Every structure is written in C-alpha cells, then in structure tokens.
mmCIF file of C-alpha atoms and ligand atoms in Angstrom:
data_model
loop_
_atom_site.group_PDB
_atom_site.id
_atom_site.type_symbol
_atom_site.label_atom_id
_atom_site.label_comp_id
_atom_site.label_asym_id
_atom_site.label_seq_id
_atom_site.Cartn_x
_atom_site.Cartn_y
_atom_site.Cartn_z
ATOM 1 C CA UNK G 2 36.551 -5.603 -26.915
ATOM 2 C CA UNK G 3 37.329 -6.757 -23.268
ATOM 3 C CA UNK G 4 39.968 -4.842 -21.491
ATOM 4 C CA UNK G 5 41.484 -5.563 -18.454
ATOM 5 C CA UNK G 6 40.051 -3.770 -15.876
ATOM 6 C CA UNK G 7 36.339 -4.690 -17.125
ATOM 7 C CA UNK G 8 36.867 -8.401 -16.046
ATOM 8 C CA UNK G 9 35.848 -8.377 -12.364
ATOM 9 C CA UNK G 10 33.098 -5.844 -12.617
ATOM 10 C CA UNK G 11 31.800 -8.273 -15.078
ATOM 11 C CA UNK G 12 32.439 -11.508 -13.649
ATOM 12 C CA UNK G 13 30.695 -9.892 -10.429
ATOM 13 C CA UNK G 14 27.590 -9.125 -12.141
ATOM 14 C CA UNK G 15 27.205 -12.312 -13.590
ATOM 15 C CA UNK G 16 28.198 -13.898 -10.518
ATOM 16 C CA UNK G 17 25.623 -12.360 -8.538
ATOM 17 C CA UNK G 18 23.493 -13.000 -11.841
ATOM 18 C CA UNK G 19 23.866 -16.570 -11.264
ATOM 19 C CA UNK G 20 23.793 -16.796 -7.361
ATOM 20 C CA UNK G 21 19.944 -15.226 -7.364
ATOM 21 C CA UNK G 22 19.305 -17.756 -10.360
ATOM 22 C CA UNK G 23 20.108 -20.265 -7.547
ATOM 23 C CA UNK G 24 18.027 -19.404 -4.892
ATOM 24 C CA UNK G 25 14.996 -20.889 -3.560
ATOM 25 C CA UNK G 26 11.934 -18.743 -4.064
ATOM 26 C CA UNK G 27 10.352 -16.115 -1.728
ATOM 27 C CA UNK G 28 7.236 -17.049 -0.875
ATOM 28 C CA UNK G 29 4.389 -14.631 -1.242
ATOM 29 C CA UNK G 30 0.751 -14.384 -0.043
ATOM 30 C CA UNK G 31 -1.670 -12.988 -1.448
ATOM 31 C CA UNK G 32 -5.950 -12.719 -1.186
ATOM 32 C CA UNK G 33 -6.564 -15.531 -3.399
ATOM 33 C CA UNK G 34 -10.025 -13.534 -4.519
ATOM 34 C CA UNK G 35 -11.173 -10.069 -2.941
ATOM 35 C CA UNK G 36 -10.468 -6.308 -2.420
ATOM 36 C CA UNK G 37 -6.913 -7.538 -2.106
ATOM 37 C CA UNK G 38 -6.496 -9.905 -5.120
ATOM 38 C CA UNK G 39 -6.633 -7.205 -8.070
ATOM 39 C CA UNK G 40 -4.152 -4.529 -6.669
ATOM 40 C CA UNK G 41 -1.647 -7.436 -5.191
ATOM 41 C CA UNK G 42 -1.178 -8.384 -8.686
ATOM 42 C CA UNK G 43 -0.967 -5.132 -10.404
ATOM 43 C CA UNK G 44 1.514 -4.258 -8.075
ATOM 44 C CA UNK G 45 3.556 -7.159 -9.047
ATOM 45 C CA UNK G 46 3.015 -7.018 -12.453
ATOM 46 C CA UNK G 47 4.450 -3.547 -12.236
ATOM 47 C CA UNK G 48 7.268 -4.324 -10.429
ATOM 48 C CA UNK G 49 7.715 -6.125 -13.882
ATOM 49 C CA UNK G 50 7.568 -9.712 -12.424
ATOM 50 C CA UNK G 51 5.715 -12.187 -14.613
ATOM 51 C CA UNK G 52 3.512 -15.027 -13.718
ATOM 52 C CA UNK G 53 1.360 -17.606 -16.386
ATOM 53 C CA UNK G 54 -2.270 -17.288 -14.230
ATOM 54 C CA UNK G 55 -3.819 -20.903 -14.361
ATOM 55 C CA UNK G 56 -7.493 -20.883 -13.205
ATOM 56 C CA UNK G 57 -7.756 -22.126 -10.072
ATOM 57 C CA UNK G 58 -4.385 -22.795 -8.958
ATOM 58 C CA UNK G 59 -3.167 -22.222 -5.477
ATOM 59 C CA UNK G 60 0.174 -21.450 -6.503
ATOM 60 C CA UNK G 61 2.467 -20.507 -9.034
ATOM 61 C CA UNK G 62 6.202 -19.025 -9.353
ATOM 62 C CA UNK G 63 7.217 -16.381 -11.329
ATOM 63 C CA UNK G 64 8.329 -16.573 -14.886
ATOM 64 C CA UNK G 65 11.511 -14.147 -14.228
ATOM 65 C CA UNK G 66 11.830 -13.276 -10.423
ATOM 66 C CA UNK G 67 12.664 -15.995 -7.909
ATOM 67 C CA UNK G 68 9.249 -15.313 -6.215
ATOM 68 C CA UNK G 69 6.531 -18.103 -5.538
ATOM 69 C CA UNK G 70 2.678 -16.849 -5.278
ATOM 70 C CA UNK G 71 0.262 -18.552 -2.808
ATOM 71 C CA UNK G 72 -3.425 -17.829 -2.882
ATOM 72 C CA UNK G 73 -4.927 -17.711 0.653
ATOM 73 C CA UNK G 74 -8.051 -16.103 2.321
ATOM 74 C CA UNK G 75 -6.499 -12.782 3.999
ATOM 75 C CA UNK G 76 -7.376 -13.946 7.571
ATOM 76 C CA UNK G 77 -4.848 -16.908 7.417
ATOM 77 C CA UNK G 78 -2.070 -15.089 6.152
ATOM 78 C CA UNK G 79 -0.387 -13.530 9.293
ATOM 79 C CA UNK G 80 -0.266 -17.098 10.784
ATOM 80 C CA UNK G 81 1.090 -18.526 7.706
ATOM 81 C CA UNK G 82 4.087 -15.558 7.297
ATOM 82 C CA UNK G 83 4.634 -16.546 11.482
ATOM 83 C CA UNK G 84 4.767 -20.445 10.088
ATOM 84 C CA UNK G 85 6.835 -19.691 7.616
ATOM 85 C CA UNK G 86 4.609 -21.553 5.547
ATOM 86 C CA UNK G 87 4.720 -17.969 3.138
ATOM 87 C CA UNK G 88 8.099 -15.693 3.396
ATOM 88 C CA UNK G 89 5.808 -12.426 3.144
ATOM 89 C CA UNK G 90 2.340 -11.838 2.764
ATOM 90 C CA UNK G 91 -0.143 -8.950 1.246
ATOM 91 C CA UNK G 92 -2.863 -7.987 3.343
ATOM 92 C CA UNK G 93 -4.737 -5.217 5.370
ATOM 93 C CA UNK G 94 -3.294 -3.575 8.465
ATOM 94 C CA UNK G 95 -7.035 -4.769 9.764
ATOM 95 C CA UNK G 96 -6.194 -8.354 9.562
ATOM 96 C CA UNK G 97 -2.617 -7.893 10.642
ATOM 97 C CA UNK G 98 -3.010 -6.182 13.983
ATOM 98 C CA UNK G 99 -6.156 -8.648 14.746
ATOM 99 C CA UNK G 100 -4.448 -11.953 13.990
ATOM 100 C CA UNK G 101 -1.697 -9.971 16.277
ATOM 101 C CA UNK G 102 1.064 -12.853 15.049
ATOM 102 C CA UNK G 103 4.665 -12.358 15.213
ATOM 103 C CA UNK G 104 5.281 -10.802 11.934
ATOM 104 C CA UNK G 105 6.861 -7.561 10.723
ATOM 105 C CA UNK G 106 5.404 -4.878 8.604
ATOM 106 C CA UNK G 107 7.887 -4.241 6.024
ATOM 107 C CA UNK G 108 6.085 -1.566 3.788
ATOM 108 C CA UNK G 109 2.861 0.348 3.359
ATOM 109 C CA UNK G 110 1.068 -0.241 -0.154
ATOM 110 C CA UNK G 111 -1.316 2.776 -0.101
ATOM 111 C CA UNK G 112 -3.934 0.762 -1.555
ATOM 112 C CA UNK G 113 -7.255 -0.793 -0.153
ATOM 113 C CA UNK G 114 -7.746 2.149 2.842
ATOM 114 C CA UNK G 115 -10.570 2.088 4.657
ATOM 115 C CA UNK G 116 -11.527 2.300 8.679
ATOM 116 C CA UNK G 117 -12.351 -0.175 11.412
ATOM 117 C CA UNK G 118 -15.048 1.976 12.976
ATOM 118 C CA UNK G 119 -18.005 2.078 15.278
ATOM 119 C CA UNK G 120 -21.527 2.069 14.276
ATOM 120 C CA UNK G 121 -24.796 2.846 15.996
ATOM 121 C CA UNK G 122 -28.533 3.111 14.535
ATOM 122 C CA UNK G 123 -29.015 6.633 13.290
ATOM 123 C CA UNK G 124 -31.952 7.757 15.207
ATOM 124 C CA UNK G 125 -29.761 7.505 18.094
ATOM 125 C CA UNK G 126 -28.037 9.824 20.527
ATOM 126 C CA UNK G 127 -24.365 9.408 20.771
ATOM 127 C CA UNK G 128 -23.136 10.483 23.998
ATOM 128 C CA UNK G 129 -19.669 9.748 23.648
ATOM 129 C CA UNK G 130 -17.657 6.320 24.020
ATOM 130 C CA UNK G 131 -19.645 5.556 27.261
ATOM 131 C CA UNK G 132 -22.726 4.675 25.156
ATOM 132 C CA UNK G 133 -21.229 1.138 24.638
ATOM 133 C CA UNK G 134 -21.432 0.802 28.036
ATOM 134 C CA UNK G 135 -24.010 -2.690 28.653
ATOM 135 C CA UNK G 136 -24.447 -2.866 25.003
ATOM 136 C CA UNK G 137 -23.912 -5.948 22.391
ATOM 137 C CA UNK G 138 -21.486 -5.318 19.792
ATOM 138 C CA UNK G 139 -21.083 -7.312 16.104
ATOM 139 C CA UNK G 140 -17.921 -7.856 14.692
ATOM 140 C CA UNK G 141 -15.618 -9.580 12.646
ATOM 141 C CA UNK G 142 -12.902 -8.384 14.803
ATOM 142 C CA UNK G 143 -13.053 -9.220 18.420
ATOM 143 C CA UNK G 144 -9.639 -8.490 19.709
ATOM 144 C CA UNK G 145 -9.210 -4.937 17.939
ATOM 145 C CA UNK G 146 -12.942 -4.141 19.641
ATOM 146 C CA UNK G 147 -12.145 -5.522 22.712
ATOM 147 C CA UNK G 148 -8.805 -3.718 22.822
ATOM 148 C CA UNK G 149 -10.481 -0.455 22.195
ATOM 149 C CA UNK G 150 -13.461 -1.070 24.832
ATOM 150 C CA UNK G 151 -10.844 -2.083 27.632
ATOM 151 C CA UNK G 152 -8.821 1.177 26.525
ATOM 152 C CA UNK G 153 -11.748 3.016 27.386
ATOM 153 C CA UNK G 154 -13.008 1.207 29.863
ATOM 154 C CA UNK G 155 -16.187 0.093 28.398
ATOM 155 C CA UNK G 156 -18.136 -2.920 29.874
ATOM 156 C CA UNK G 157 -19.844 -4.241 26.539
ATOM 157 C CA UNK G 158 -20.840 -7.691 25.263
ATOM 158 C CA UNK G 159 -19.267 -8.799 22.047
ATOM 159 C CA UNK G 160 -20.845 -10.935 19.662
ATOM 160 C CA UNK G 161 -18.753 -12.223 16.864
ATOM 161 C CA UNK G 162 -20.033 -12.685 13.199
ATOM 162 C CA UNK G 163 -17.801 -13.856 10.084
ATOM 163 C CA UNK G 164 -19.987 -11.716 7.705
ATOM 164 C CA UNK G 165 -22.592 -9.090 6.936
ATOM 165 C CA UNK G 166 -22.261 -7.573 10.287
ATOM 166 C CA UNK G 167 -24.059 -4.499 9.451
ATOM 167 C CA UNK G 168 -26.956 -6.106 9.424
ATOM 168 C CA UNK G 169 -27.038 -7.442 13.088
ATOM 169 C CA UNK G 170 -28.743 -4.355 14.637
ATOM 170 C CA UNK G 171 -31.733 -4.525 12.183
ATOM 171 C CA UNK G 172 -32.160 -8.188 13.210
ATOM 172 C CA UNK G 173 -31.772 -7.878 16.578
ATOM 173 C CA UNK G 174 -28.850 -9.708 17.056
ATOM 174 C CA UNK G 175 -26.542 -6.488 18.395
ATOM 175 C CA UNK G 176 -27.226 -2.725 19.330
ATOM 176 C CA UNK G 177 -24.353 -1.518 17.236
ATOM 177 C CA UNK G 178 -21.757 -2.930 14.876
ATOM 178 C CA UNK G 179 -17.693 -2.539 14.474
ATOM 179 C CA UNK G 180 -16.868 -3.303 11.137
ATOM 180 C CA UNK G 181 -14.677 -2.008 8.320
ATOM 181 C CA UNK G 182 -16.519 1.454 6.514
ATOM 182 C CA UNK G 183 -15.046 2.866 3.415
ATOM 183 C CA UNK G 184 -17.241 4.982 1.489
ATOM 184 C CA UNK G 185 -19.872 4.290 4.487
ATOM 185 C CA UNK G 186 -22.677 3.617 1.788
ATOM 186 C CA UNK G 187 -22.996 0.107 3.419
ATOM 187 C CA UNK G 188 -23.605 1.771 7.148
ATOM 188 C CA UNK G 189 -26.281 4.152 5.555
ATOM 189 C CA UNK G 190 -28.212 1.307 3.485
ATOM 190 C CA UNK G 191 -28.397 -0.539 7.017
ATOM 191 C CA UNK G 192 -29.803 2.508 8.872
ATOM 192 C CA UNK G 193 -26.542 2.839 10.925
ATOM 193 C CA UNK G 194 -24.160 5.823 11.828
ATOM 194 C CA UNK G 195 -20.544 6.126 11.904
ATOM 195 C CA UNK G 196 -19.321 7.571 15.825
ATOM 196 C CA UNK G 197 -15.841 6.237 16.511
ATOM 197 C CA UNK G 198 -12.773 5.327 14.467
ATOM 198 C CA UNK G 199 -11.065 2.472 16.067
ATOM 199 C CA UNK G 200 -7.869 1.758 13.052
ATOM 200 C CA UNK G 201 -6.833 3.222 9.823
ATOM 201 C CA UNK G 202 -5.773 0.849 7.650
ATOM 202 C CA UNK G 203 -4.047 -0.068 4.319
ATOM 203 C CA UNK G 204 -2.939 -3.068 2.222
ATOM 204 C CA UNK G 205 0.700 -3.714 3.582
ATOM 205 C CA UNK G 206 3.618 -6.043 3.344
ATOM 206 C CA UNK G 207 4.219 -8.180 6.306
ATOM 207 C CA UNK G 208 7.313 -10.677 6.898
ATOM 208 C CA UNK G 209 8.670 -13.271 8.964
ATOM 209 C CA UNK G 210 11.074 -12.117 11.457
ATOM 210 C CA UNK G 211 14.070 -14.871 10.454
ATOM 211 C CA UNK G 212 14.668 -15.304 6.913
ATOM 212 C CA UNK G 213 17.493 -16.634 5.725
ATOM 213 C CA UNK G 214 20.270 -13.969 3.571
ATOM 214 C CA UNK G 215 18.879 -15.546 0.394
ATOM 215 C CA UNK G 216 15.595 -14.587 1.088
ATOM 216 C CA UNK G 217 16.720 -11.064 2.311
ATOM 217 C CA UNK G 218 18.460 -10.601 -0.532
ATOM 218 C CA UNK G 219 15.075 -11.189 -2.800
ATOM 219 C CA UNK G 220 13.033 -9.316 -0.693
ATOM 220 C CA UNK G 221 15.319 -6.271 -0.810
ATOM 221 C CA UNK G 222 15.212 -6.351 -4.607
ATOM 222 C CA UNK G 223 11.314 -6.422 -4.442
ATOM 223 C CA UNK G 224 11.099 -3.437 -2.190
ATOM 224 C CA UNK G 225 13.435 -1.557 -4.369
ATOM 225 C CA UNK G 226 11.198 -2.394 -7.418
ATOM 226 C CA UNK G 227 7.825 -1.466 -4.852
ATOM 227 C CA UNK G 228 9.010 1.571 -3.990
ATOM 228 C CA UNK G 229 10.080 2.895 -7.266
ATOM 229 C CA UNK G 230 6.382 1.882 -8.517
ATOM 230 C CA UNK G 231 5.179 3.788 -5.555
ATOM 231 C CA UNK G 232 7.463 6.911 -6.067
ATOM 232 C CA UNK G 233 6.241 7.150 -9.748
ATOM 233 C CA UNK G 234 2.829 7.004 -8.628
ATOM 234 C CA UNK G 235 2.914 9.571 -6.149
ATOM 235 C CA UNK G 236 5.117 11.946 -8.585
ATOM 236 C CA UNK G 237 4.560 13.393 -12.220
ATOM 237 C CA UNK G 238 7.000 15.220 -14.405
ATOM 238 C CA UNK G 239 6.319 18.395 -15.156
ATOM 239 C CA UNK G 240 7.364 20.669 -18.714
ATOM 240 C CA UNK G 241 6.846 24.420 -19.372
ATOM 241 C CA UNK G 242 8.134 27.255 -20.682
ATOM 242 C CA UNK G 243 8.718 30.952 -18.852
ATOM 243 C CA UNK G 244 10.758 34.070 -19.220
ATOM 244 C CA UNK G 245 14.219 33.216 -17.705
ATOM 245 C CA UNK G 246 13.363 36.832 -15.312
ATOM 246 C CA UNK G 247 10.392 33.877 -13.338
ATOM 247 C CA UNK G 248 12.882 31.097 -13.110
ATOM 248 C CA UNK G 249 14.132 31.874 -10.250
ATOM 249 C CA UNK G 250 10.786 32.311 -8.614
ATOM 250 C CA UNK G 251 9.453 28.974 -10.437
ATOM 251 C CA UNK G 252 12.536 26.780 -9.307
ATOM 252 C CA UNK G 253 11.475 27.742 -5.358
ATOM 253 C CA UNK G 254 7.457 26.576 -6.478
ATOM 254 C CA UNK G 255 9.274 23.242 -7.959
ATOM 255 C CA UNK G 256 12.119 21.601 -5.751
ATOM 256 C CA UNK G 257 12.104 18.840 -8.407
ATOM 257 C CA UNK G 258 14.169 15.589 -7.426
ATOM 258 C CA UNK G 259 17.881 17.979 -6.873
ATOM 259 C CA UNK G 260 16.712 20.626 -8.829
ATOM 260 C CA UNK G 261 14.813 21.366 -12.397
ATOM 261 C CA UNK G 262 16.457 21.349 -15.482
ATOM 262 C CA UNK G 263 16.456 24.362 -17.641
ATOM 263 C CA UNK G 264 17.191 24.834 -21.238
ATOM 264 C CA UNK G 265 16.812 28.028 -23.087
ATOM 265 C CA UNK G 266 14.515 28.291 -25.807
ATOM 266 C CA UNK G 267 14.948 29.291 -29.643
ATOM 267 C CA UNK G 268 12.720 32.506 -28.525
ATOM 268 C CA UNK G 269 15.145 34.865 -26.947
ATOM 269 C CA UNK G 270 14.751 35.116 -22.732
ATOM 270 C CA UNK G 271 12.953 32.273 -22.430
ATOM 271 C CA UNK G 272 13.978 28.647 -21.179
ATOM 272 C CA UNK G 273 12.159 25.173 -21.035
ATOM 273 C CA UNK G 274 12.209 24.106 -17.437
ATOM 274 C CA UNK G 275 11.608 20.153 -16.509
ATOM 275 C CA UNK G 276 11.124 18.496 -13.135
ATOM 276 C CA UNK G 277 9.107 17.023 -10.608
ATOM 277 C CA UNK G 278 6.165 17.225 -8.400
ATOM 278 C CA UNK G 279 4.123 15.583 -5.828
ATOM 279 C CA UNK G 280 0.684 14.380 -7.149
ATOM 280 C CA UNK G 281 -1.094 15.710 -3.879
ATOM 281 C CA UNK G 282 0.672 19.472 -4.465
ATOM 282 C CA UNK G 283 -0.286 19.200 -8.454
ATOM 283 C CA UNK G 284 -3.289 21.441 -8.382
ATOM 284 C CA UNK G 285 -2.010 23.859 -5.642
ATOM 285 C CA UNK G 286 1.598 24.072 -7.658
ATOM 286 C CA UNK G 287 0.089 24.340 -11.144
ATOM 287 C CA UNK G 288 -1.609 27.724 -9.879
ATOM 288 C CA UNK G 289 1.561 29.154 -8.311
ATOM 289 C CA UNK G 290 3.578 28.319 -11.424
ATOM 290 C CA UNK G 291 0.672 30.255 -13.951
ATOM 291 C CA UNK G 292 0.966 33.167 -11.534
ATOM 292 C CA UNK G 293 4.503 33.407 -11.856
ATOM 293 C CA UNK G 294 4.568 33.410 -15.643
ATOM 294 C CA UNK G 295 5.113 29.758 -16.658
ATOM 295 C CA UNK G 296 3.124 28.633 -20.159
ATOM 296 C CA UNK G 297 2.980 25.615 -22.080
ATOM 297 C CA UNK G 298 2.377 23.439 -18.890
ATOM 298 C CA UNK G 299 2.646 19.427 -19.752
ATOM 299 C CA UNK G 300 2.345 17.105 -16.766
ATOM 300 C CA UNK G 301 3.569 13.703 -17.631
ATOM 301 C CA UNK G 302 2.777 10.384 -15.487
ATOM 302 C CA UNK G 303 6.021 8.614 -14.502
ATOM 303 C CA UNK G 304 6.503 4.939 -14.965
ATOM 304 C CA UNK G 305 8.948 4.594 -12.389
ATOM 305 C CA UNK G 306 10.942 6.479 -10.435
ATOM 306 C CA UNK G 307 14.340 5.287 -8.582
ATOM 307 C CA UNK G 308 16.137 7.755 -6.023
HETATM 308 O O1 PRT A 24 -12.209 -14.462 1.412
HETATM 309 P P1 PRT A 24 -11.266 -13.656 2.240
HETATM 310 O O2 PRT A 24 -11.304 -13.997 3.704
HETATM 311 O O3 PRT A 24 -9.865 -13.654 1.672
HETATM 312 O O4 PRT A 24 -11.735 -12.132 2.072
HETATM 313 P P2 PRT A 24 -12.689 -11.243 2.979
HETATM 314 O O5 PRT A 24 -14.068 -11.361 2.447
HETATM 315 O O6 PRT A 24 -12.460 -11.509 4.442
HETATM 316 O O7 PRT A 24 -12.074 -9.791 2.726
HETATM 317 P P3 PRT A 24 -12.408 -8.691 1.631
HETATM 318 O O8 PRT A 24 -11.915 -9.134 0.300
HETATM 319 O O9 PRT A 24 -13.821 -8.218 1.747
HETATM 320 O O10 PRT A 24 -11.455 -7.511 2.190
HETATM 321 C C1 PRT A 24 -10.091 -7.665 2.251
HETATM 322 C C2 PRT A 24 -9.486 -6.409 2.865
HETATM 323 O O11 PRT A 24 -9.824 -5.271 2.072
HETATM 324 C C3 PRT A 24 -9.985 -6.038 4.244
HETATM 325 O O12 PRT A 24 -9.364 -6.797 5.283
HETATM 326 C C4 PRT A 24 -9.599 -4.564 4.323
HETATM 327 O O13 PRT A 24 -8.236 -4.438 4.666
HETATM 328 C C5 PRT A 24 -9.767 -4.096 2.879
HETATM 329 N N1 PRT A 24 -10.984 -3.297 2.627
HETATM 330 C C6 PRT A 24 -10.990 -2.079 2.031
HETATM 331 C C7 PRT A 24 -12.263 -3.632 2.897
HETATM 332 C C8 PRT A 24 -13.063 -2.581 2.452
HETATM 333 N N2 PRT A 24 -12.245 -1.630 1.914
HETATM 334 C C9 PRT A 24 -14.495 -2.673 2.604
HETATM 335 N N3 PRT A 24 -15.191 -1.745 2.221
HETATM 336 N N4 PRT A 24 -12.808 -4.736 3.473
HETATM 337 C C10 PRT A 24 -14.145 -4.819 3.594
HETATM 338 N N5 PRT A 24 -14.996 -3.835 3.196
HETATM 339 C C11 PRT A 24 -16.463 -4.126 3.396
HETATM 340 C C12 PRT A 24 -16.910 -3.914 4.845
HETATM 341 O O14 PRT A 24 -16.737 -5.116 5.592
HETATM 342 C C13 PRT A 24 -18.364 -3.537 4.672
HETATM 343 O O15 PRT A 24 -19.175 -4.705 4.533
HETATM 344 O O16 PRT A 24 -17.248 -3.268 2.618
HETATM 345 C C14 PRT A 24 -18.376 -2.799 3.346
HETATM 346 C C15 PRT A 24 -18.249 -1.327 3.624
HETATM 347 O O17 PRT A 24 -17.931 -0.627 2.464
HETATM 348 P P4 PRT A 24 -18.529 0.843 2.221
HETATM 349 O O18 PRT A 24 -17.795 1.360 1.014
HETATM 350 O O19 PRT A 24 -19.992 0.704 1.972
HETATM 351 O O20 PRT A 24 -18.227 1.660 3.449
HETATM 352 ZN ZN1 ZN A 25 -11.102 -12.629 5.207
#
C-alpha cells in the first residue's frame, strides 16, 4: 500500500527515471580494433551497459544506457571529442598528450600501460641525453619527441614513420627510435636498447570541455558505475577466523572499508572477522594476519564496490 509521505520520493524517482529516458545519447569513442578495443568494451560491459555487436558497424547505442558507441582509429579521437563529433572518448594518454587537443581527462582506466621511450642499438654507449645530439630519430610521435629534445636541449633530426618504427635503425633509415615499449621484447628482437623514458601512459577517459547538463548528467552516472568496477578490482574481501585475544592486533593489519566486521564463533573465544583489502597489500597483509593468529583465510574477488 501507498502512504502518504511515499508519493514524492516516488514520483521523483520516476521522474528522473523518465527525464534520462529522454535524453540524447553520450557519445563514446572507442579503438574500433586494437590494444584498446577489447578492454574498452569489457569495461562497459561491466559497468553493466549492453550493446547488440553487428560486424562491422561504426556505431551502435546501447540497449539500456543512453550511451552511443563510435568505432574510430585511436589517433582521431582527441580531435573528434574537441569537435564534438564524440562526447568522450577511450584512448591512451600517448595519443592524448600528442594530438595535444582541447580536451579534458576525466579518469584513469589502469589498463593498456606501457612507455613512450627512447631507443638506441645495443652495442652502443649511452652517454646520457646528449647522445641525441646530431642524430635521426623514428617516431610515431613527433611532438612528444620534439618536446622532450627541446626540454633538453637536444639538436636532433626527426623522422616520422606511421608504423614499425623499431625497425628504422636496422634499415638505415634512423640512429635510434622513440616508440611505445611494454614488455620491451619488440626493442630486443630489433637489436635496440631502452635509455630514456619520455611518458607513462594508460588507457584514459577524455571529454569535451562544454557539454550540455544532459550530457553531464550521463557521464556522471558512467563514472560512478567506472569507478565502482575499478574499486572492486583493486579490492578483495577477506574471511577468517582468530582468537578474539588477536583481534585487536588483526583489525590494525585490516582497516577494511570503516572497519571489519566481527562475529563470534560457535567455538568459545573465537570470532569470524570480514573486511577488505587492497589487491597490491594482499600478499604482504596475508603474512601479517597468519603471524598474528588468524586461520581459515578466504579471499573473495568483489564484483563491485560503491563508497
Ligand atoms: O588502428 P589504430 O590507429 O586505432 O591503432 P594503432 O595501431 O595506432 O594502436 P594500437 O592498437 O597498436 O595501440 C593503441 C594504444 O595501446 C597505444 O596508443 C598505447 O596507448 C597502448 N599500448 C599499450 C601500446 C602497447 N601497449 C604496445 N606495446 N601500443 C603499442 N604497442 C606496440 C609498440 O608500438 C611496439 O611496436 O607494441 C610494440 C612494443 O611492445 P613490447 O611488448 O614488445 O614492448
Ligand atoms: Zn593509431
């Protein structure tokens, strides 16, 4: 039954149910196919938005988010997102800061890292950033390079290639390369060697700088949803069991969320104690909580987590 009171909170809800119903979409890029494609849509898919995948289509909207999904090659999303041609885009801090458009980085994914580094043929002496100096450079990113050789004021010619850059010194087309390294497997098979690291980088979320409140309003309900995927990830829930005399000493190991909660156990003095912890302090807690008398240890994955 209805009473009184409950009418506004309700109408309000389905008010505001029926208002986002309304909107127009937010537009999102992402790598139509790449390093990018795969974890752009996980992440989505996570966030629980769903989309019907045609093959080959260049766009599509979501089946129960007012999102829209363009497929683009990553180098012509920042000018899109400036156009407004996409809302937001997904792509690599790489691409972002060399495009160097006006758009905003609204979040960090934590996915795709790797380096835009230096590279010079392995037999060689590296005598510090002055090596460049009079040499020919290969690269796929001309402004970051040439940012980083004025920085240090290196004279150095740059010779710009769209792909397969590490190849360039062994064909005599450059003395040394700047290109993107992640496992560096590629620089080794080429004969080259890693000496500088120019940018760190990551898949992020970047955005136009005027959209309108509807838009806002979407793209505050994705971030909500991206970082409680993201939160989840980086946390896992923890269960054991220990004499209520360590609790003390295991609730300072395990901050949890507030703090853990405890519940005692059929088995006189001792208590069940849940909470939370980091996935990079796992191992280091795991061993702190064994010394300090905890047994029964399950570590659960979270699906998500919302603070
Ligand atoms: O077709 P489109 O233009 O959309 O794609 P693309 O071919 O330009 O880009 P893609 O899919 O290769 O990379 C997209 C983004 O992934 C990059 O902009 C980076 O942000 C990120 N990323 C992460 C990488 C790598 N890791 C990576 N390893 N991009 C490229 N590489 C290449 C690198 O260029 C080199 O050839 O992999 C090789 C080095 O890898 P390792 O593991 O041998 O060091
Ligand atoms: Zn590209």
């Amino acid at each position: 039954m209805l009473i009184k009171q409950d009418i506004p909170t309700r109408l309000s809800i389905l008010d505001g149910f029926f208002n986002f119903n309304k909107m127009s979409e937010l537009k999102i890029a992402i790598q139509k196919s790449g390093r990018l494609s795969e974890n752009s849509h996980k992440l989505l898919e996570e966030c629980g938005i769903k989309f019907s995948n045609g093959a080959n289509v260049l766009k599509t909207k979501a089946k129960n988010f007012p999102v829209e999904l363009l497929f683009l090659r990553d180098d012509d999303i920042p000018q899109y997102v400036e156009q407004r041609v996409a809302d937001i885009g997904i792509l690599g801090e790489n691409m972002v800061f060399e495009k160097n458009k006006d758009v905003q980085i609204l979040e960090k994914l934590g996915f795709a890292q790797c380096r835009l580094s230096l590279a010079i043929p392995k037999e060689d002496t590296y005598t510090g950033p002055g090596y460049f100096n009079n040499k020919k450079l290969a690269t796929s990113y001309p402004k970051l390079l040439s940012d980083y050789l004025e920085k240090n004021k290196i004279k150095a010619e740059i010779e710009e290639i769209s792909g397969s850059v590490e190849i360039a010194p062994g064909i005599g087309l450059a003395d040394a390369v700047c290109d993107i390294v992640s496992s560096g497997s590629t620089l080794m098979t080429n004969g080259l060697r890693e000496v500088e690291t120019i940018l760190n980088s990551q898949a992020v979320i970047i955005g136009n700088r005027n959209l309108g409140q509807n838009k806002k309003k979407i793209l505050d309900s994705l971030l909500f949803r991206i970082r409680a995927v993201r939160h989840a990830k980086e946390n896992k829930y923890i269960l054991l069991n220990a004499p209520e005399s360590s609790i003390k000493e295991i609730c300072r190991i395990l901050p949890g969320m507030k703090s853990p909660t405890i519940l005692p156990l059929v088995e006189k003095g001792w208590c069940s104690l849940h909470s939370v912890v980091k996935e990079d302090q796992f191992w280091e807690r795991i061993d702190q909580l064994k010394a300090a008398g905890a047994e029964g240890i399950l570590v659960i994955p979270i699906e998500k987590m919302i603070l």
